[in-house]
Coordinates of C-alpha atoms in Angstrom, one line a residue:
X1174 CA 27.4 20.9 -8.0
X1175 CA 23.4 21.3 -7.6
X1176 CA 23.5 18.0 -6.3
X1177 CA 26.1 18.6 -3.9
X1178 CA 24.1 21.4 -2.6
X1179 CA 21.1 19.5 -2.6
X1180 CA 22.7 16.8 -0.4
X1181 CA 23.9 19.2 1.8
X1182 CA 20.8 20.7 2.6
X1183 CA 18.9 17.6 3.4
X1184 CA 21.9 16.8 5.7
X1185 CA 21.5 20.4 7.2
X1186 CA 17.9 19.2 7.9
X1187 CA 17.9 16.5 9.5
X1188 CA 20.7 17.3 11.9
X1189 CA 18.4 20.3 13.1
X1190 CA 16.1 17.6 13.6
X1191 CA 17.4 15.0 15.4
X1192 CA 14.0 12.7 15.6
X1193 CA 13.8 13.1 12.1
X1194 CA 16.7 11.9 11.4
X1195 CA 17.0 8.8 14.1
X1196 CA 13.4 7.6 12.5
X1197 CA 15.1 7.9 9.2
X1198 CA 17.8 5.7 10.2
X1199 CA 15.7 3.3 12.1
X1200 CA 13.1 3.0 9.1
X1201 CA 15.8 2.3 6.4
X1202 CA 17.9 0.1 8.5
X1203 CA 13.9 -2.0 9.1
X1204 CA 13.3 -1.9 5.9
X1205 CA 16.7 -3.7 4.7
X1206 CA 16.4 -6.7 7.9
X1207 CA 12.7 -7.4 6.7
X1208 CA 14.0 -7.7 3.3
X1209 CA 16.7 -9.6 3.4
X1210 CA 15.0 -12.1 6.1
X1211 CA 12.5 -12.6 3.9
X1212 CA 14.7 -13.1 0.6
X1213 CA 16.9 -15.8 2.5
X1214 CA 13.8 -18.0 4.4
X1215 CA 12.4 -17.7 0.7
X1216 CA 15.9 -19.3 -1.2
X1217 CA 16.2 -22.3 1.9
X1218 CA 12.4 -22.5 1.8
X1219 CA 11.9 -22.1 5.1
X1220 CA 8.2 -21.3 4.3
X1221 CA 7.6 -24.3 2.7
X1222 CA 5.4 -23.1 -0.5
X1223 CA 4.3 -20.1 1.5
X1224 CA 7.1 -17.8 0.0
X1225 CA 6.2 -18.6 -3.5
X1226 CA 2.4 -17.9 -2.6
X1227 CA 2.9 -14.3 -1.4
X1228 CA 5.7 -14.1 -4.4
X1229 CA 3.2 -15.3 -7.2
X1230 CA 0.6 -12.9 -5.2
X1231 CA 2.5 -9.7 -5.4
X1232 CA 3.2 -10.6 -8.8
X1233 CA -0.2 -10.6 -9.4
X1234 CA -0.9 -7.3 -8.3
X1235 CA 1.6 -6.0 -10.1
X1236 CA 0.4 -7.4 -13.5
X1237 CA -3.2 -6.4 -12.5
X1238 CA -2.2 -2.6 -12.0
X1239 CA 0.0 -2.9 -15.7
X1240 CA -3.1 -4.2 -17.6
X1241 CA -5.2 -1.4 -16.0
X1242 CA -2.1 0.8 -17.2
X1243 CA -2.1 -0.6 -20.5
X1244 CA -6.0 0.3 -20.8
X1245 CA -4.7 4.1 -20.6
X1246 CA -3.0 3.5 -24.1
X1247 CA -6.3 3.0 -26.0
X1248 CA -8.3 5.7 -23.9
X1249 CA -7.9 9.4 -25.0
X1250 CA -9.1 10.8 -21.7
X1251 CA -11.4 9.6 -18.7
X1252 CA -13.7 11.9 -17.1
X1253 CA -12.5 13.1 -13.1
X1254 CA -16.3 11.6 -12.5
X1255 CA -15.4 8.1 -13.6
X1256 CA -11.7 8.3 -12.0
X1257 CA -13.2 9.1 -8.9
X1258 CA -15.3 6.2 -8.9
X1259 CA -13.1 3.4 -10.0
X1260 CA -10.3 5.1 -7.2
X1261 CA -13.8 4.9 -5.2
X1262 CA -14.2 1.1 -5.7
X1263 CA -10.3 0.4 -5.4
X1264 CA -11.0 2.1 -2.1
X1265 CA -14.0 0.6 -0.9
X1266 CA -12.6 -3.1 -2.0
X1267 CA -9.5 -2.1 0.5
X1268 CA -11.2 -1.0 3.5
X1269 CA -13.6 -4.8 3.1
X1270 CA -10.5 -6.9 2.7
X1271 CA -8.9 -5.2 6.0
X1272 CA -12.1 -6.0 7.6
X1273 CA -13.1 -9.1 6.2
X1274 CA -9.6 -10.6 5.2
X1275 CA -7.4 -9.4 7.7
X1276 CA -9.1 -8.0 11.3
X1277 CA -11.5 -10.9 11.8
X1278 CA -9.0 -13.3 10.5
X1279 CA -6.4 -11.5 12.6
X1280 CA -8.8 -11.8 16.0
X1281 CA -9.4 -15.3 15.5
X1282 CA -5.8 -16.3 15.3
X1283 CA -4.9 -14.0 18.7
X1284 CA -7.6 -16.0 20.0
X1285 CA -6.2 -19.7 19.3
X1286 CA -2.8 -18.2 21.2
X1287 CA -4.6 -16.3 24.3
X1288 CA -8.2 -17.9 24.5
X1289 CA -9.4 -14.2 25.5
X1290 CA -11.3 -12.1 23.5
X1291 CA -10.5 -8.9 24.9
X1292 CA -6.1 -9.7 24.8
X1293 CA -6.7 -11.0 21.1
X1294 CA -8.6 -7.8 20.6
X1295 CA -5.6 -5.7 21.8
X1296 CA -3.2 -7.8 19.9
X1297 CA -5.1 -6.7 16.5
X1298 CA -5.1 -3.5 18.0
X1299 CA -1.4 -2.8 18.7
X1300 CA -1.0 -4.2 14.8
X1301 CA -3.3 -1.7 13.5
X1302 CA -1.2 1.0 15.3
X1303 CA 2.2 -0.5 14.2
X1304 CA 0.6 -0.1 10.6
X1305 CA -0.6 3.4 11.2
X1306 CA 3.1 4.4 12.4
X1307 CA 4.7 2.8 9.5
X1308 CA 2.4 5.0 6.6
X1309 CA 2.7 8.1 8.9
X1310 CA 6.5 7.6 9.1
X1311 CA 6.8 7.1 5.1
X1312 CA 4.4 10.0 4.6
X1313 CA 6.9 12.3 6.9
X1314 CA 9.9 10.9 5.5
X1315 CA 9.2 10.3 1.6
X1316 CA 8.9 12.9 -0.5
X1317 CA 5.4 13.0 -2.8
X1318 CA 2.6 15.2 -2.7
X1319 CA -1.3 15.1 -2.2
X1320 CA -3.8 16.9 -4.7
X1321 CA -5.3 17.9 -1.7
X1322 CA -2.4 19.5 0.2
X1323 CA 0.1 20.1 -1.8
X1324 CA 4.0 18.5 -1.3
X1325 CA 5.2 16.9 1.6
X1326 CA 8.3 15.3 3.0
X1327 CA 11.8 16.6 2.8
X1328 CA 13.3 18.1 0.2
X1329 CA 9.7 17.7 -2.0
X1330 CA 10.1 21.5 -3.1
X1331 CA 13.5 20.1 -5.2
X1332 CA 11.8 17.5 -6.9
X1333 CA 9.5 17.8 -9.9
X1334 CA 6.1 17.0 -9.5
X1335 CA 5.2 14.0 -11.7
X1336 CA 7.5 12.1 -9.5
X1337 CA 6.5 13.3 -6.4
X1338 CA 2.9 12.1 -7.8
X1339 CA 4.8 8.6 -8.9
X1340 CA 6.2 8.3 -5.1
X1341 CA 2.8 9.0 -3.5
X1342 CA 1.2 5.9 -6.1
X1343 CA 4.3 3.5 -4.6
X1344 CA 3.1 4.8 -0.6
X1345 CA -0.4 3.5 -2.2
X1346 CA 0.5 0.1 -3.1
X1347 CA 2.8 -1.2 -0.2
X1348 CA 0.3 -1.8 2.0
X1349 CA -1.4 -4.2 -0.6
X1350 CA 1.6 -5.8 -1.3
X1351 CA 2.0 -6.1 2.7
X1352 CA -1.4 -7.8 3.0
X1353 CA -0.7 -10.2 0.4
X1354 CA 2.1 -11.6 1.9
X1355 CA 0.8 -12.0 5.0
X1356 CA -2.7 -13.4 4.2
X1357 CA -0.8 -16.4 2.6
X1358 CA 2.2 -16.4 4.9
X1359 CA 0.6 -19.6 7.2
X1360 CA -0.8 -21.1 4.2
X1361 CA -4.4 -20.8 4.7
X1362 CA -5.5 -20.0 1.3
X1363 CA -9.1 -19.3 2.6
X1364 CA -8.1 -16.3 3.9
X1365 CA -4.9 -15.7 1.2
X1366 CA -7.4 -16.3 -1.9
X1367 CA -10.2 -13.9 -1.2
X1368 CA -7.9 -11.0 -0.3
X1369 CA -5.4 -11.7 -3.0
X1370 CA -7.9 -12.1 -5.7
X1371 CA -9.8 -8.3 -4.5
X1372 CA -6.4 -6.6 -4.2
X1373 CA -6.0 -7.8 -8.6
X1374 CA -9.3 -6.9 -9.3
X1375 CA -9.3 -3.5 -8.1
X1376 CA -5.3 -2.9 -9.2
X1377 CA -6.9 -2.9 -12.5
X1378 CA -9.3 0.3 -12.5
X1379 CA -6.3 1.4 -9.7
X1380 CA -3.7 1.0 -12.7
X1381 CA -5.8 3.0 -15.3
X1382 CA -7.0 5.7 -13.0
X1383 CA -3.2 6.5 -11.9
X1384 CA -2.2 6.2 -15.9
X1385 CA -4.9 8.8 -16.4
X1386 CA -3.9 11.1 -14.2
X1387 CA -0.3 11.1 -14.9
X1388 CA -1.1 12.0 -18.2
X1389 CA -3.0 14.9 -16.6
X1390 CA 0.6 16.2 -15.6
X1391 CA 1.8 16.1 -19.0
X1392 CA 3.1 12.9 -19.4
X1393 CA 2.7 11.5 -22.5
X1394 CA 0.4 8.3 -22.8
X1395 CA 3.4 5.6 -23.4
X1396 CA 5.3 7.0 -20.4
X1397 CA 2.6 7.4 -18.4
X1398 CA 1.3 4.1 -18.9
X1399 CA 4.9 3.0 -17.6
X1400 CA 5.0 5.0 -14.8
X1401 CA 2.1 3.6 -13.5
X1402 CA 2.8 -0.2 -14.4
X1403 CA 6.5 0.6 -12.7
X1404 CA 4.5 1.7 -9.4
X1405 CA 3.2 -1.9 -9.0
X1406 CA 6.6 -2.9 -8.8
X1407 CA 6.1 -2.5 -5.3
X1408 CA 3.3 -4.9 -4.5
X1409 CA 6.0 -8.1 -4.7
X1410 CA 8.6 -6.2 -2.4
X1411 CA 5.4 -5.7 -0.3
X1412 CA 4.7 -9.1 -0.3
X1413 CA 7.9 -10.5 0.4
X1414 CA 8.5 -7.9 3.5
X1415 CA 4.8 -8.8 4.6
X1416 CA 5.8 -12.5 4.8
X1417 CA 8.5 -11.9 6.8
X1418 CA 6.9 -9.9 9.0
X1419 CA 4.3 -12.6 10.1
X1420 CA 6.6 -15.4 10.2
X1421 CA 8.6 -14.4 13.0
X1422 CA 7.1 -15.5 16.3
X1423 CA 3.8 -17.3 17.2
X1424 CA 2.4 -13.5 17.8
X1425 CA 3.5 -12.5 15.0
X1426 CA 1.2 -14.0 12.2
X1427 CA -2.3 -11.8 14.2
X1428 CA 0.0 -8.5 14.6
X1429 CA 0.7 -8.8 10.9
X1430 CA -2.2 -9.2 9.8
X1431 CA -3.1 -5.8 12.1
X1432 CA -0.5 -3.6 10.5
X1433 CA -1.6 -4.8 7.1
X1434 CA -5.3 -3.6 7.8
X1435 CA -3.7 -0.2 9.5
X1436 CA -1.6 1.0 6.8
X1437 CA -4.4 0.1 4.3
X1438 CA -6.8 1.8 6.4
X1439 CA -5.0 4.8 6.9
X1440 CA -4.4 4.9 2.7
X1441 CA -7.9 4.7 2.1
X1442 CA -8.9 7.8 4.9
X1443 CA -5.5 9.9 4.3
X1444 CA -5.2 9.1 0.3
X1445 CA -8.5 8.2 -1.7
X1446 CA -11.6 9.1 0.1
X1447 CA -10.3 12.8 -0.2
X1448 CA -8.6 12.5 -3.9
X1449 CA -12.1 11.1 -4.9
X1450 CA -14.2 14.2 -3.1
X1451 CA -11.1 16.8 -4.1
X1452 CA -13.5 17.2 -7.8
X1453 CA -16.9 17.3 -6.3
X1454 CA -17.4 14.2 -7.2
X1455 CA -18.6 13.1 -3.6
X1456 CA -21.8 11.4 -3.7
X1457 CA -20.8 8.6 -7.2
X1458 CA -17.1 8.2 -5.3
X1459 CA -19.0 7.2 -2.2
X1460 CA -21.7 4.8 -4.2
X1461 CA -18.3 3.5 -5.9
X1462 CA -16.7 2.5 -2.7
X1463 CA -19.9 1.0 -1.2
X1464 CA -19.9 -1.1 -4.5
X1465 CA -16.3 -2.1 -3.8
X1466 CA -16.8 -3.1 -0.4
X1467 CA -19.9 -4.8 -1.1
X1468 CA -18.2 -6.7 -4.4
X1469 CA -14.8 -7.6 -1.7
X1470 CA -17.6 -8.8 1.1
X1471 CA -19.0 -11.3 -1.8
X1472 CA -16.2 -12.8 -2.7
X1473 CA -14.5 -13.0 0.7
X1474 CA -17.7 -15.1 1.5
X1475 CA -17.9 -16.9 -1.7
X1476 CA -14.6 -17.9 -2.0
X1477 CA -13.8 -18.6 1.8

């Protein structure tokens, strides 16, 4: 009966808001095209081995943010300083790969298809607004809430708050996923590597400091541990819907790569720059995510 009334509501909702509910729709029916394009050029192998790179890499975040979960189990607690500062670094190693890994390779490949620097700039640019549209859509239209500003989405106030938490951590890590995909979607593994191997290492203070704080919502450290292994789950779905994206067309590899540096962009600015400063904590969660973007700059050179 509660659910029935629950459903009922929501439906209320969105026919009083029409937009809402056409974006809804539009979003979910998206969502289920880029999937299932994706699964079926993976199974013919349309993609050559490009589909088992982005499948092996979201895998691969997914495992990263499970050992930093699994770290939670032998901790007893981790100070809000050091959380900030490892979400700091996570944050810092993001906002260099969608420089480094994903704008300037981006540019360079709208460059090889217009041979002007100012249309392959645009190109990058509508991406990075695609990518910006996508997270604010999911932030409108999935429930989860924000330390910062409380719940948001519909029906939020009906759901309990560790999951609301969960669904913000599974917003967090589809971009990532995204990015994945598409770095290694035209198989050059200069650009896939680099990106692939930043988005691991910083799943794995990611991983702990989201197992931490679940169990600063009452969870107990087995379930929260879980929890936060079970919201890396979303990197390979990521990666699989960011493959397809950029396999499309012959635009479609440098617009790709746009919307992967947008949504991750807009994580970092909307999501951890203000969980890390939400404590006080401003000046080591800053020195963190210099760290992390000076550690992702390294490798992007080093392993490129």
């Amino acid at each position: 009966m509660k659910s029935t009334v629950a459903a009922s509501g929501w439906s209320r909702r969105f026919k009083q808001q029409p937009r809402l509910w056409t974006l809804t729709c539009a979003f979910a029916v998206a969502a289920v095209i880029l999937t299932v394009w994706s699964v079926v050029k993976a199974v013919f192998h349309t993609e050559g081995p490009y589909a088992w790179y982005a499948f092996v890499g979201g895998t691969g975040g997914f495992i990263a943010t499970a050992l930093g979960a699994a770290v939670a189990l032998a901790l007893r607690e981790i100070s809000a300083k050091v959380q900030d500062v490892m979400l700091g670094f996570a944050g810092g190693m993001m906002l260099a790969a969608s420089t480094f890994s994903l704008i300037l390779p981006g540019l360079e490949a709208a460059r090889t298809h217009t041979d002007s620097a100012p249309l392959a700039a645009t190109v990058v640019i509508a991406g990075l607004a695609l990518g910006v549209a996508l997270m604010l859509a999911l932030d409108n239209l999935v429930p989860h809430e924000h330390e910062t500003i409380g719940r948001q989405g519909p029906t939020s106030e009906r759901i309990h708050r560790v999951w609301l938490f969960v669904l913000a951590i599974t917003l967090h890590n589809l971009p990532e996923g995204m990015a994945i995909g598409v770095s290694l979607s035209n198989g050059d593994l200069g650009v896939g590597i680099p990106l692939t191997s930043a988005i691991l290492l910083q799943d794995i203070p990611e991983g702990l400091a989201v197992a931490m704080s679940l169990r600063a919502t009452g969870l107990s450290a087995g379930k929260a541990a879980l929890v936060a292994m079970g919201s890396g789950l979303m990197e390979p779905l990521g990666a699989i819907i960011g493959l397809a994206a950029s396999t499309g067309f012959a635009w479609s590899y440098p617009v790709s790569m746009g919307i992967a540096a947008g949504a991750m962009i807009f994580v970092v600015s909307h999501e951890v720059i203000p969980e890390t400063h939400r404590n006080g904590h401003q000046t080591p969660a800053t020195l963190g995510l210099m760290l992390g973007f000076a550690v992702m700059m390294f490798m992007d050179t080093a392993l490129n």
